[in-house]
PDB file of C-alpha atoms in Angstrom:
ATOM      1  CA  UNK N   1     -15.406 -24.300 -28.200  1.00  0.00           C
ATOM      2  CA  UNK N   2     -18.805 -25.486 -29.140  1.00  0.00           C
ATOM      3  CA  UNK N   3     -19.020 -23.892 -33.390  1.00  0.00           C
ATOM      4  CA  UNK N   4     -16.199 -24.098 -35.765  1.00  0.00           C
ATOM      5  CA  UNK N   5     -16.263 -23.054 -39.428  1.00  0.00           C
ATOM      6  CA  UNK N   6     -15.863 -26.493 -41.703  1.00  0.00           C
ATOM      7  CA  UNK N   7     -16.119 -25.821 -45.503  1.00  0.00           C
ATOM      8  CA  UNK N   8     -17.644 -22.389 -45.464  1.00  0.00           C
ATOM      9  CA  UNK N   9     -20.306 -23.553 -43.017  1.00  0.00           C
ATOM     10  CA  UNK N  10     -20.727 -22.888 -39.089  1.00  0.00           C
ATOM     11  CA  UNK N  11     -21.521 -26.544 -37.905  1.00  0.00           C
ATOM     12  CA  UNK N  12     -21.361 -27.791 -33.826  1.00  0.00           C
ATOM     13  CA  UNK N  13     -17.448 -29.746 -33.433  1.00  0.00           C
ATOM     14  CA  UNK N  14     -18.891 -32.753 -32.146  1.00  0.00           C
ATOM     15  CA  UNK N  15     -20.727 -32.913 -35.760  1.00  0.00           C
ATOM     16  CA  UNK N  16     -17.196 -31.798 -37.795  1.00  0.00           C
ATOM     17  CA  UNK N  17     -16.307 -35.901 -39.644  1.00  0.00           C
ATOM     18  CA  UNK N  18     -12.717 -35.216 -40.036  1.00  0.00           C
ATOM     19  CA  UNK N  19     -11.337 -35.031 -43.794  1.00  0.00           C
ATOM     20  CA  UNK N  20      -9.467 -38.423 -44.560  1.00  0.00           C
ATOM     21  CA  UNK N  21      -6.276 -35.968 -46.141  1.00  0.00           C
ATOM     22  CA  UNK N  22      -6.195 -34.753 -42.326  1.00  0.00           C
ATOM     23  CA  UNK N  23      -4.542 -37.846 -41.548  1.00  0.00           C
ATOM     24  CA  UNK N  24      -2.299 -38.333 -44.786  1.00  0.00           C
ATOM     25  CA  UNK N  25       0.433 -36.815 -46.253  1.00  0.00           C
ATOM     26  CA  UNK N  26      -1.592 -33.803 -47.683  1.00  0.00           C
ATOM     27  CA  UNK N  27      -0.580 -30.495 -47.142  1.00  0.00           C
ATOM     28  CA  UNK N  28      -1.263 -28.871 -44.295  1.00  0.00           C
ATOM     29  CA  UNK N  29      -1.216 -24.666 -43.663  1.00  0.00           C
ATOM     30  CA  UNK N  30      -2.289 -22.571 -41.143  1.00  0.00           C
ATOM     31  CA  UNK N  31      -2.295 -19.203 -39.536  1.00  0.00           C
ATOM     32  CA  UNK N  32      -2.810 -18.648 -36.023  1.00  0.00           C
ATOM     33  CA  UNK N  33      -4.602 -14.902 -35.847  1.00  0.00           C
ATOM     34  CA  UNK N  34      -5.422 -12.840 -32.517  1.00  0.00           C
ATOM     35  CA  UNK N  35      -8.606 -11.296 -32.175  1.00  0.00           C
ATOM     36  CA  UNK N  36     -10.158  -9.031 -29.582  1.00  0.00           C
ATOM     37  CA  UNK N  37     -11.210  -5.519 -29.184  1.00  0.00           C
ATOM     38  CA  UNK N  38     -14.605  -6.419 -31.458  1.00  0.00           C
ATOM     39  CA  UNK N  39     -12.342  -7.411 -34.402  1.00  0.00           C
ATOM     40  CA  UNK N  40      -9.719  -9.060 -35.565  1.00  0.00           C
ATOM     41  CA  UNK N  41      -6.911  -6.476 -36.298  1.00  0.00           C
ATOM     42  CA  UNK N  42      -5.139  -8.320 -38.590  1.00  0.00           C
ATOM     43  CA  UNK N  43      -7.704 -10.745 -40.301  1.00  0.00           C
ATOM     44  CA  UNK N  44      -6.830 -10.011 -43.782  1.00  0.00           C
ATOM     45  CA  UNK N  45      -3.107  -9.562 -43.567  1.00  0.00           C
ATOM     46  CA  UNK N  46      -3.237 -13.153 -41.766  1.00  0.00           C
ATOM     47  CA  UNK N  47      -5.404 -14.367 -45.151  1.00  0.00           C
ATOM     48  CA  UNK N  48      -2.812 -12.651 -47.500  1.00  0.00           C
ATOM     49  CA  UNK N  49      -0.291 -14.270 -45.703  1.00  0.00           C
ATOM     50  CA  UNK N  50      -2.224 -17.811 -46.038  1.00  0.00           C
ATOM     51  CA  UNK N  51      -3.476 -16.961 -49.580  1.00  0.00           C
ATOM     52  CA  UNK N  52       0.522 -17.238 -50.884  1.00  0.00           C
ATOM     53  CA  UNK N  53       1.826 -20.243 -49.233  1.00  0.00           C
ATOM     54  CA  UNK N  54      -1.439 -21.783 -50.664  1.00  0.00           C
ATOM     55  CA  UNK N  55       0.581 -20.577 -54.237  1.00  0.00           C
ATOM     56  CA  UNK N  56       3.984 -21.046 -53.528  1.00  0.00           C
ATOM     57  CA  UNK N  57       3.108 -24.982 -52.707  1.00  0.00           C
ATOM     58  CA  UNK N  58       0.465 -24.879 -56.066  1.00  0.00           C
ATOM     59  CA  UNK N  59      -2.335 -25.224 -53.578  1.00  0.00           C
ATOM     60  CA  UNK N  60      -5.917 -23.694 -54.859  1.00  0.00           C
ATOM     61  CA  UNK N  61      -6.992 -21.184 -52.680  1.00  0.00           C
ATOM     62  CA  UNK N  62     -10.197 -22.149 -51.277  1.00  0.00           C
ATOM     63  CA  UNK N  63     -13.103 -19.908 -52.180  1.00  0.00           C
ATOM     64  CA  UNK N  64     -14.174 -19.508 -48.710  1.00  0.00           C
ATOM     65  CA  UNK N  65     -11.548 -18.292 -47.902  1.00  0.00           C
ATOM     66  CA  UNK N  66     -11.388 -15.680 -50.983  1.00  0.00           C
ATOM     67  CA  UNK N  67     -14.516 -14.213 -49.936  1.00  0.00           C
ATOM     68  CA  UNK N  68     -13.192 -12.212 -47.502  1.00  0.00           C
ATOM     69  CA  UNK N  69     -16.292 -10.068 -46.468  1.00  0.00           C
ATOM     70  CA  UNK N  70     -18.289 -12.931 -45.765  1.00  0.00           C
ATOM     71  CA  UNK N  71     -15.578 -15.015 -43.899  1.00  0.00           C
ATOM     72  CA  UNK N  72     -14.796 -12.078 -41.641  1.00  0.00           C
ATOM     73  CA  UNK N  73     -18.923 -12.579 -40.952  1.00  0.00           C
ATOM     74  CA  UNK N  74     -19.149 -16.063 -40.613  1.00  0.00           C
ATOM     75  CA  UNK N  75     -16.353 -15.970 -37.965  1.00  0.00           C
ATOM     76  CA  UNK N  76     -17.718 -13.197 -36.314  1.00  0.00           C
ATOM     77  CA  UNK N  77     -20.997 -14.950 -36.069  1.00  0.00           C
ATOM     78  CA  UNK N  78     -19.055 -18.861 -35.048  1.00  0.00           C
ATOM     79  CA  UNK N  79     -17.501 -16.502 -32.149  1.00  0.00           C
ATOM     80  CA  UNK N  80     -20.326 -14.726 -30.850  1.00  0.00           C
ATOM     81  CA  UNK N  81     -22.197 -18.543 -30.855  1.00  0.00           C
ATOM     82  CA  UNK N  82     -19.339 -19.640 -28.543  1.00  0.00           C
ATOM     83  CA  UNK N  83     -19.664 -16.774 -26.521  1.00  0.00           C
ATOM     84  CA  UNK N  84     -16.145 -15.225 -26.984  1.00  0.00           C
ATOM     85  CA  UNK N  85     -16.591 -12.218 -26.662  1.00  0.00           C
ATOM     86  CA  UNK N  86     -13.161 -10.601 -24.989  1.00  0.00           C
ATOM     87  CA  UNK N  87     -10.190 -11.823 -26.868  1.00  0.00           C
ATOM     88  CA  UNK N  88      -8.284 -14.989 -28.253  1.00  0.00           C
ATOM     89  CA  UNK N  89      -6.979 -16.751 -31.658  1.00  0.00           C
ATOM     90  CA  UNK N  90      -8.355 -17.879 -34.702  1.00  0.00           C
ATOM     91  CA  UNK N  91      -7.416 -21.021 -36.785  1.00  0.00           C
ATOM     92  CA  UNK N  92      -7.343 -20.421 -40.109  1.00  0.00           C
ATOM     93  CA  UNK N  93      -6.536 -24.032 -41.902  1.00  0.00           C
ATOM     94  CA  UNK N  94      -6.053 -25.443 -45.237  1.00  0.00           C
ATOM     95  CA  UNK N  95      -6.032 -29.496 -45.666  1.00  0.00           C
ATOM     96  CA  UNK N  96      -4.817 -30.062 -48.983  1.00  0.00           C
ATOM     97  CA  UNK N  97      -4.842 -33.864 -50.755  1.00  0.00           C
ATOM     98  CA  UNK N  98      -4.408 -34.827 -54.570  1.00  0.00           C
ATOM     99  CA  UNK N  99      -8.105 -34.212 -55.265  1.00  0.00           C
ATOM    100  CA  UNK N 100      -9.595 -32.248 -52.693  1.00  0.00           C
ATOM    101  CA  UNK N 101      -9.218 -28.882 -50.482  1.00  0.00           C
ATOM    102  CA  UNK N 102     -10.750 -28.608 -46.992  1.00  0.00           C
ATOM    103  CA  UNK N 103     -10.928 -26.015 -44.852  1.00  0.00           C
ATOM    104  CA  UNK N 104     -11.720 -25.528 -40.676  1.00  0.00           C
ATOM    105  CA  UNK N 105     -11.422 -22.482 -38.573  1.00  0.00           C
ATOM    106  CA  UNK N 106     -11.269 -23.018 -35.319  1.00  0.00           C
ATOM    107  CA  UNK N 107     -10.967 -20.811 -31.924  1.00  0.00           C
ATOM    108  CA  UNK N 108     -10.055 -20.276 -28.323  1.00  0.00           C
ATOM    109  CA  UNK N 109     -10.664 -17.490 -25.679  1.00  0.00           C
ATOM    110  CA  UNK N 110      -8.760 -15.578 -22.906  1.00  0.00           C
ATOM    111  CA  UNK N 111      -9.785 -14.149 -20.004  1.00  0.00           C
ATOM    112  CA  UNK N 112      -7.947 -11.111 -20.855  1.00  0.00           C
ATOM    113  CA  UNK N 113      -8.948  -8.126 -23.415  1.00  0.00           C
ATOM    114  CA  UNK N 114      -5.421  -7.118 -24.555  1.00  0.00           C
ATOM    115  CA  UNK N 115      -2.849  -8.801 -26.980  1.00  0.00           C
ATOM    116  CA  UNK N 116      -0.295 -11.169 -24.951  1.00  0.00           C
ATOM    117  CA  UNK N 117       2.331  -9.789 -23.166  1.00  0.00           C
ATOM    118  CA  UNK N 118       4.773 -11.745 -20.883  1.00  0.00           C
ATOM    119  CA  UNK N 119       5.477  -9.764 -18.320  1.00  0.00           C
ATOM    120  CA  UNK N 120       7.403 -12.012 -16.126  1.00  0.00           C
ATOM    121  CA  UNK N 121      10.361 -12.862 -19.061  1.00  0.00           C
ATOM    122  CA  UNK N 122      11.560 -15.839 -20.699  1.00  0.00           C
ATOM    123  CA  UNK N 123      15.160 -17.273 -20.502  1.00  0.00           C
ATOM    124  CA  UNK N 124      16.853 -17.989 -23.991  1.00  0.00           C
ATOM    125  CA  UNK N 125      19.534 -19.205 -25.468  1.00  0.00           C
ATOM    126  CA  UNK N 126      20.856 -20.171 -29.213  1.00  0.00           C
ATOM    127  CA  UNK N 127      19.724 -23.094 -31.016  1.00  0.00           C
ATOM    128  CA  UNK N 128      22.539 -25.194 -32.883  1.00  0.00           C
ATOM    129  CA  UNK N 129      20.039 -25.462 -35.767  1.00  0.00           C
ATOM    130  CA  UNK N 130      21.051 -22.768 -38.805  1.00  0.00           C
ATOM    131  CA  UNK N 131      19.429 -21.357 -41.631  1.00  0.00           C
ATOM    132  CA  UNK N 132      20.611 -20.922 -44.412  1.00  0.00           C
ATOM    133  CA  UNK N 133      19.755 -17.483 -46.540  1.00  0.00           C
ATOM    134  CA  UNK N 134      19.557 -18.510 -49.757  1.00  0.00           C
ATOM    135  CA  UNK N 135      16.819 -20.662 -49.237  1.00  0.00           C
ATOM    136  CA  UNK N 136      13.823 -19.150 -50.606  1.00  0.00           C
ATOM    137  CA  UNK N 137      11.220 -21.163 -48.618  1.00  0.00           C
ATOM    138  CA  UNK N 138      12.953 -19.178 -45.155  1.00  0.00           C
ATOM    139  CA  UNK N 139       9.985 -16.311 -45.066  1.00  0.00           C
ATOM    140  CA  UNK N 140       7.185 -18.885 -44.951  1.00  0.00           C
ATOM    141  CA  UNK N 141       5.918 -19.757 -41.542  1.00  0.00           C
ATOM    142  CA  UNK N 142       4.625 -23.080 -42.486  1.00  0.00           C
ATOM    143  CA  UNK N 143       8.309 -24.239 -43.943  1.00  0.00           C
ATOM    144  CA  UNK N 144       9.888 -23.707 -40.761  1.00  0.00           C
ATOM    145  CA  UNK N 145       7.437 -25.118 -38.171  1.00  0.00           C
ATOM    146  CA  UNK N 146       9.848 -28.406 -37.944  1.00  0.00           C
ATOM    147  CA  UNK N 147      12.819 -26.548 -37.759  1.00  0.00           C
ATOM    148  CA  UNK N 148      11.611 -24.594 -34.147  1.00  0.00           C
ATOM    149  CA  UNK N 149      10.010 -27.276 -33.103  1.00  0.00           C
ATOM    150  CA  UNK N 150      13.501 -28.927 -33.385  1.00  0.00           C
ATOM    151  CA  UNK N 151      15.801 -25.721 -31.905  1.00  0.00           C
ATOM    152  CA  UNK N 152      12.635 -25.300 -28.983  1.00  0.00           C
ATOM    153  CA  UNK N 153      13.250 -29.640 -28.140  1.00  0.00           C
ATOM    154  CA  UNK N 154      16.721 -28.982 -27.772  1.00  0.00           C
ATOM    155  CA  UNK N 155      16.175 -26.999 -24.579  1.00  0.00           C
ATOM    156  CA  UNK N 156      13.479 -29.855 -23.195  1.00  0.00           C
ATOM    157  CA  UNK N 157      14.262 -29.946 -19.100  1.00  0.00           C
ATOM    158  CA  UNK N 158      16.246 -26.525 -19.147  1.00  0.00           C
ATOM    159  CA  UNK N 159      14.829 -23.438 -17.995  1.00  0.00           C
ATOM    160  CA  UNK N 160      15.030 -22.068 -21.562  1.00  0.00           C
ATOM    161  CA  UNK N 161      11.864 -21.326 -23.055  1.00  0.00           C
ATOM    162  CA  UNK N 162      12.562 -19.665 -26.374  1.00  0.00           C
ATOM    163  CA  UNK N 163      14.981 -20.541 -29.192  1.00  0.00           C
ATOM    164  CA  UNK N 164      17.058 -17.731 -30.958  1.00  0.00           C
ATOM    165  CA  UNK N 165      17.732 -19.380 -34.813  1.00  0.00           C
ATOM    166  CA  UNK N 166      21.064 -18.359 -36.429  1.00  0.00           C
ATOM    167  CA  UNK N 167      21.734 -18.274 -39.950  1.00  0.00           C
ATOM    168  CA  UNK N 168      24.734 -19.733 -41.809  1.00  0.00           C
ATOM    169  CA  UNK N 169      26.430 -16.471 -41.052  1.00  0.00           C
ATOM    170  CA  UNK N 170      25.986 -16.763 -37.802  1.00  0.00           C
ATOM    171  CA  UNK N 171      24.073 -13.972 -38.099  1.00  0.00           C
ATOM    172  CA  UNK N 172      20.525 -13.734 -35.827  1.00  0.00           C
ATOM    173  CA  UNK N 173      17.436 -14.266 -37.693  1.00  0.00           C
ATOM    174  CA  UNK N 174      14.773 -14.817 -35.676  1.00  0.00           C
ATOM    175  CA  UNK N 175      13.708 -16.572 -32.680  1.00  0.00           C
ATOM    176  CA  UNK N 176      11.253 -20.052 -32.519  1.00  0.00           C
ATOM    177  CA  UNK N 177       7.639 -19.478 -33.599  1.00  0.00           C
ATOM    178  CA  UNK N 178       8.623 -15.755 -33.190  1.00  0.00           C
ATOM    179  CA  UNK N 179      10.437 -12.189 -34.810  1.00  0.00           C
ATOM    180  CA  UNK N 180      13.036 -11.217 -32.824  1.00  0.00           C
ATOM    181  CA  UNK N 181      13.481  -7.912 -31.487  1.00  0.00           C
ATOM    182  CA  UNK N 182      16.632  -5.662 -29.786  1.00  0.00           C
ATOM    183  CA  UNK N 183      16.762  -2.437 -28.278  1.00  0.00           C
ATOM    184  CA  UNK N 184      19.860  -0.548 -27.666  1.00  0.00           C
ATOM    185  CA  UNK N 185      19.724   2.850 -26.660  1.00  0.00           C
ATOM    186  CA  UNK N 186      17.442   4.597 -29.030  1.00  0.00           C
ATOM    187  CA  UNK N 187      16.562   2.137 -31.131  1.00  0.00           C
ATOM    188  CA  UNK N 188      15.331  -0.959 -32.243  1.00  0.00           C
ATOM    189  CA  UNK N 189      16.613  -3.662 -34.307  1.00  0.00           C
ATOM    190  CA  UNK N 190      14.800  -7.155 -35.944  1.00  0.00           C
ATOM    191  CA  UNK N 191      16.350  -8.721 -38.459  1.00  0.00           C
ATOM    192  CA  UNK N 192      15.491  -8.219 -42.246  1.00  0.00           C
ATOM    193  CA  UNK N 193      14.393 -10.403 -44.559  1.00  0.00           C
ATOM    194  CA  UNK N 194      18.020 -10.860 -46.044  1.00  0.00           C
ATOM    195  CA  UNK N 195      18.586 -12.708 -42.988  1.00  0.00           C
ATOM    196  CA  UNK N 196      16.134 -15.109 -43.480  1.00  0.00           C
ATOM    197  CA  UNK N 197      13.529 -14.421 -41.046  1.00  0.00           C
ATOM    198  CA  UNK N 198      10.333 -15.601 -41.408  1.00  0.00           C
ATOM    199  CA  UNK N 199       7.145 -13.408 -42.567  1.00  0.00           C
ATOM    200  CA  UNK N 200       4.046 -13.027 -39.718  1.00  0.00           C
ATOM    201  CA  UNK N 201       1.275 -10.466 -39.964  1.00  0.00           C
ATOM    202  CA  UNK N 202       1.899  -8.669 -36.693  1.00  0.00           C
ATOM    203  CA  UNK N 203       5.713  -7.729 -37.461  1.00  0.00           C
ATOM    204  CA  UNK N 204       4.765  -4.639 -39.484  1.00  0.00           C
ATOM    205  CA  UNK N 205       2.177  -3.608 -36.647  1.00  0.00           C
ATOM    206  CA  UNK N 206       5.039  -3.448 -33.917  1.00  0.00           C
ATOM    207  CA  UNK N 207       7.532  -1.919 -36.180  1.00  0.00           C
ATOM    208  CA  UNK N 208       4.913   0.740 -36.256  1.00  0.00           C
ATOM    209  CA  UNK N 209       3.942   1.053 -32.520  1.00  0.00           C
ATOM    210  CA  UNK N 210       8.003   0.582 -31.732  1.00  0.00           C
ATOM    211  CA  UNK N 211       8.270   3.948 -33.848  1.00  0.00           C
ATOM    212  CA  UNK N 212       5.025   5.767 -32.751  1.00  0.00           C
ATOM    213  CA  UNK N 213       6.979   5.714 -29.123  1.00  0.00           C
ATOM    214  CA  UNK N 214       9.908   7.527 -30.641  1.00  0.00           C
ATOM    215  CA  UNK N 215      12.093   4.658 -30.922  1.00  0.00           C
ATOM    216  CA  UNK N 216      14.091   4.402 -34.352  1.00  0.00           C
ATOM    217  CA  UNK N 217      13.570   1.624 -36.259  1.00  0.00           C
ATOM    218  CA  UNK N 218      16.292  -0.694 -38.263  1.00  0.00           C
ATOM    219  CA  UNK N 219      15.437  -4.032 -40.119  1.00  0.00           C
ATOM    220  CA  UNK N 220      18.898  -5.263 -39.679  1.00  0.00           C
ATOM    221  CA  UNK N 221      20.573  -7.671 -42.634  1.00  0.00           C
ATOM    222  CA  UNK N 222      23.191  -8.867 -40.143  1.00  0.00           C
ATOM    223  CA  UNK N 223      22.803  -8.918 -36.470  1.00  0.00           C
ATOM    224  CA  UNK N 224      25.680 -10.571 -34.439  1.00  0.00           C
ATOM    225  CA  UNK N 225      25.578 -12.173 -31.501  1.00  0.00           C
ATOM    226  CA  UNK N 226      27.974  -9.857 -30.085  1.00  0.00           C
ATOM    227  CA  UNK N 227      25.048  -7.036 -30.802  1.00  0.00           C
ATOM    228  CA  UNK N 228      22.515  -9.311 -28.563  1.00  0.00           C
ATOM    229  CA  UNK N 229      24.683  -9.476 -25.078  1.00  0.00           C
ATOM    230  CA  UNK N 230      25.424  -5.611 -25.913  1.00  0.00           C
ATOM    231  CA  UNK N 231      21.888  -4.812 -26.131  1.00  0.00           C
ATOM    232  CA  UNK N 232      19.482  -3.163 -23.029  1.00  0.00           C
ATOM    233  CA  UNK N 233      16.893  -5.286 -24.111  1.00  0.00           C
ATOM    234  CA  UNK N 234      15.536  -8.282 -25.740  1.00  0.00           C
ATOM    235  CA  UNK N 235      11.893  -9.099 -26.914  1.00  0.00           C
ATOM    236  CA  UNK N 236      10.222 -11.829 -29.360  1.00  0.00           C
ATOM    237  CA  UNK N 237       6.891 -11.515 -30.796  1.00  0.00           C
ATOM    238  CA  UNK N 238       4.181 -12.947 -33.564  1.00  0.00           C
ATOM    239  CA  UNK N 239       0.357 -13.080 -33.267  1.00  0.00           C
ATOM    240  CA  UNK N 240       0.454 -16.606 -32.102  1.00  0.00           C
ATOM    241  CA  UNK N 241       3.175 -16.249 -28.986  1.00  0.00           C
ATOM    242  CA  UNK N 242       2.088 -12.883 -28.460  1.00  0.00           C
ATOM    243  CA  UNK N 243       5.111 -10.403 -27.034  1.00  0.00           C
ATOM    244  CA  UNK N 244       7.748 -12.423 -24.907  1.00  0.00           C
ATOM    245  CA  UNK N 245      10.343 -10.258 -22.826  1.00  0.00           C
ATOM    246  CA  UNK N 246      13.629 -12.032 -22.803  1.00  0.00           C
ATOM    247  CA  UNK N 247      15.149 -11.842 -19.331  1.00  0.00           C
ATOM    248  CA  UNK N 248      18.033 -13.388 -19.579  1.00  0.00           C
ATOM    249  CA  UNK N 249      20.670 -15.160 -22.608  1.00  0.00           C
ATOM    250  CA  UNK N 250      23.296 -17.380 -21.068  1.00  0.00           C
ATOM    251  CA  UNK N 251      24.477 -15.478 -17.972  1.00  0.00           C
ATOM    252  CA  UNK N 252      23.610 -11.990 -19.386  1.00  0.00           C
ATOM    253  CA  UNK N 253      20.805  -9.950 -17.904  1.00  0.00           C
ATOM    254  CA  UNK N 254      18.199  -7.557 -19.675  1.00  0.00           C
ATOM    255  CA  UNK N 255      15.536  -4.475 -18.356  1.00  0.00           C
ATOM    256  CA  UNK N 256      12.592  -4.697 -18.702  1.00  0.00           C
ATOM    257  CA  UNK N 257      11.268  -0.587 -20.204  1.00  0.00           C
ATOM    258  CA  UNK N 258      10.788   0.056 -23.859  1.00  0.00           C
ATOM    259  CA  UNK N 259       8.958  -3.674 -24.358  1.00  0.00           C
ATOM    260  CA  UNK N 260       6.004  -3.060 -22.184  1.00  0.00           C
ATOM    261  CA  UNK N 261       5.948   0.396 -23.513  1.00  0.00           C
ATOM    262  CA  UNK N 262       5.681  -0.597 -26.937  1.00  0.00           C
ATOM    263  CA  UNK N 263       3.093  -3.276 -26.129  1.00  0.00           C
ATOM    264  CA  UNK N 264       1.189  -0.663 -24.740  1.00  0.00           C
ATOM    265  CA  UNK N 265       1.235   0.980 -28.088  1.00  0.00           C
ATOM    266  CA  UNK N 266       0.659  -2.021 -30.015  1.00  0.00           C
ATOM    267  CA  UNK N 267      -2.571  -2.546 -27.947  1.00  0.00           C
ATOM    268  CA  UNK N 268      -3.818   1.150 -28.835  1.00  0.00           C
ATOM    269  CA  UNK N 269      -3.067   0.676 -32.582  1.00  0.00           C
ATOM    270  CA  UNK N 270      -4.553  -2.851 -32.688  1.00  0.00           C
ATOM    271  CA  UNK N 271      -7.731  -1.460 -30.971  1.00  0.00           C
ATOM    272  CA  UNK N 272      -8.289   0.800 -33.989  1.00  0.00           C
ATOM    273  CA  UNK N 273      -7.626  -1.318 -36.762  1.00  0.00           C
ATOM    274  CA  UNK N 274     -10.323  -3.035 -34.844  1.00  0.00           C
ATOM    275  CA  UNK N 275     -12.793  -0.915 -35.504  1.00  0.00           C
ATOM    276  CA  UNK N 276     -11.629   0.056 -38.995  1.00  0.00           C
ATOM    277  CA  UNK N 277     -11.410  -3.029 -40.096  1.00  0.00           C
ATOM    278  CA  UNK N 278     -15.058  -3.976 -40.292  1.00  0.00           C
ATOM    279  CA  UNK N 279     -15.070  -5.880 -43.878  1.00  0.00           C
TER     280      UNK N 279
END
């Protein structure tokens, strides 16, 4: 990565002089967006998402970053300058101090053209970390970056790879850095909001694709752990882990059908909202 995007302004890295508030105890937000297929699928849903964290923490949203039409240019342009040109993530950042706002988008690239998929699984198991519903920071990503990097350290030197967060209830809300995802039968089950899951742009997008394969749909309030070793299969997914296939929980098993399927899908719808999304 040669070009980032500092201030509204496509400068070379080795030329970026680092904000002093990136070192202090500013605040710090982010959103980790895919891109690929000529686009960026979910650009302004990721810059929604960004836009009201900024608010809920009293942050002023950066008018770079307002300016959606010509953001969604200038990062076109910083990629094409790198010479991405298949697929890979976006860094959309916000350093906040007492008297200033900075902004930096930065990016990577794959060798691949499609959105993540791990086909090969991930072990998981359940973190002893909770959370707790009535909290109403629970749906914000950037809130509850400590708490998976916490439930993920717990596992260091194990074979597990992924996290599944419970909440107070015991209840399944989601799974570290990640929605989480069950199939049984016909359909398909994440937990809802209720449960205090956290908010990422692609959740809506695989809800969509899940259904567009003729699975049915439930955004579950309460999802037991009982419900997770009953289930045929297991997946976790956001933008910035892409789709992880859970092998295995404990000693229990899953297949491995419906998941690729639905990414699949997801890659077909996220190739047109490619091309419609041209700001």
């Amino acid at each position: 990565m040669r070009f980032i995007i500092a201030d509204g302004k496509i400068i070379e890295r080795i030329n970026y002089n680092i904000p002093e508030i990136h070192f202090s105890k500013g605040t710090h937000l982010y959103q980790k967006v895919w891109y690929g297929y000529g686009g960026i699928p979910l650009f302004q849903e990721n810059l929604n998402l960004l836009k009201r964290q900024a608010e809920i923490m009293g942050i002023p949203f950066p008018g770079e970053y307002e300016n959606q039409r010509e953001l969604f240019r200038l990062v076109k342009r910083m990629l094409n300058k790198n010479r991405f040109y298949r697929s890979g993530y976006l860094m959309l950042q916000i350093n906040a101090g007492e008297d200033s706002v900075h902004t930096l988008v930065s990016s990577s690239t794959f060798a691949d053209f499609t959105f993540p998929f791990n086909e090969e699984g991930v072990l998981a198991a359940f973190s002893s970390h909770k959370k707790y519903t009535p909290n109403t920071m629970n749906r914000w990503p950037f809130y509850n970056e400590i708490l998976w990097q916490a439930a993920l350290s717990e596992f260091k030197n194990t074979p597990v790879q992924q996290a599944i967060i419970l909440n107070e209830k015991r209840s399944v809300c989601e799974s570290a850095f990640s929605n989480f995802f069950i199939i049984a039968g016909n359909e398909l089950k994440t937990p809802s909001y209720l449960s205090g899951c956290h908010e990422n742009a692609l959740r809506l997008s695989l809800l969509k694709a899940a259904a567009n394969i003729g699975l049915k749909t439930t955004e579950a309030p309460f999802l037991s752990q009982e419900e997770i070793f009953e289930a045929d299969e297991i997946f976790c997914a956001s933008e910035s882990k892409g789709i992880q296939w859970v092998m295995g929980i404990d000693k229990q098993r899953y297949i491995h059908y419906f998941s690729a399927r639905i990414a699949e899908e997801l890659n077909a719808l996220l190739k047109r909202m490619a091309s419609s999304h041209l700001l």
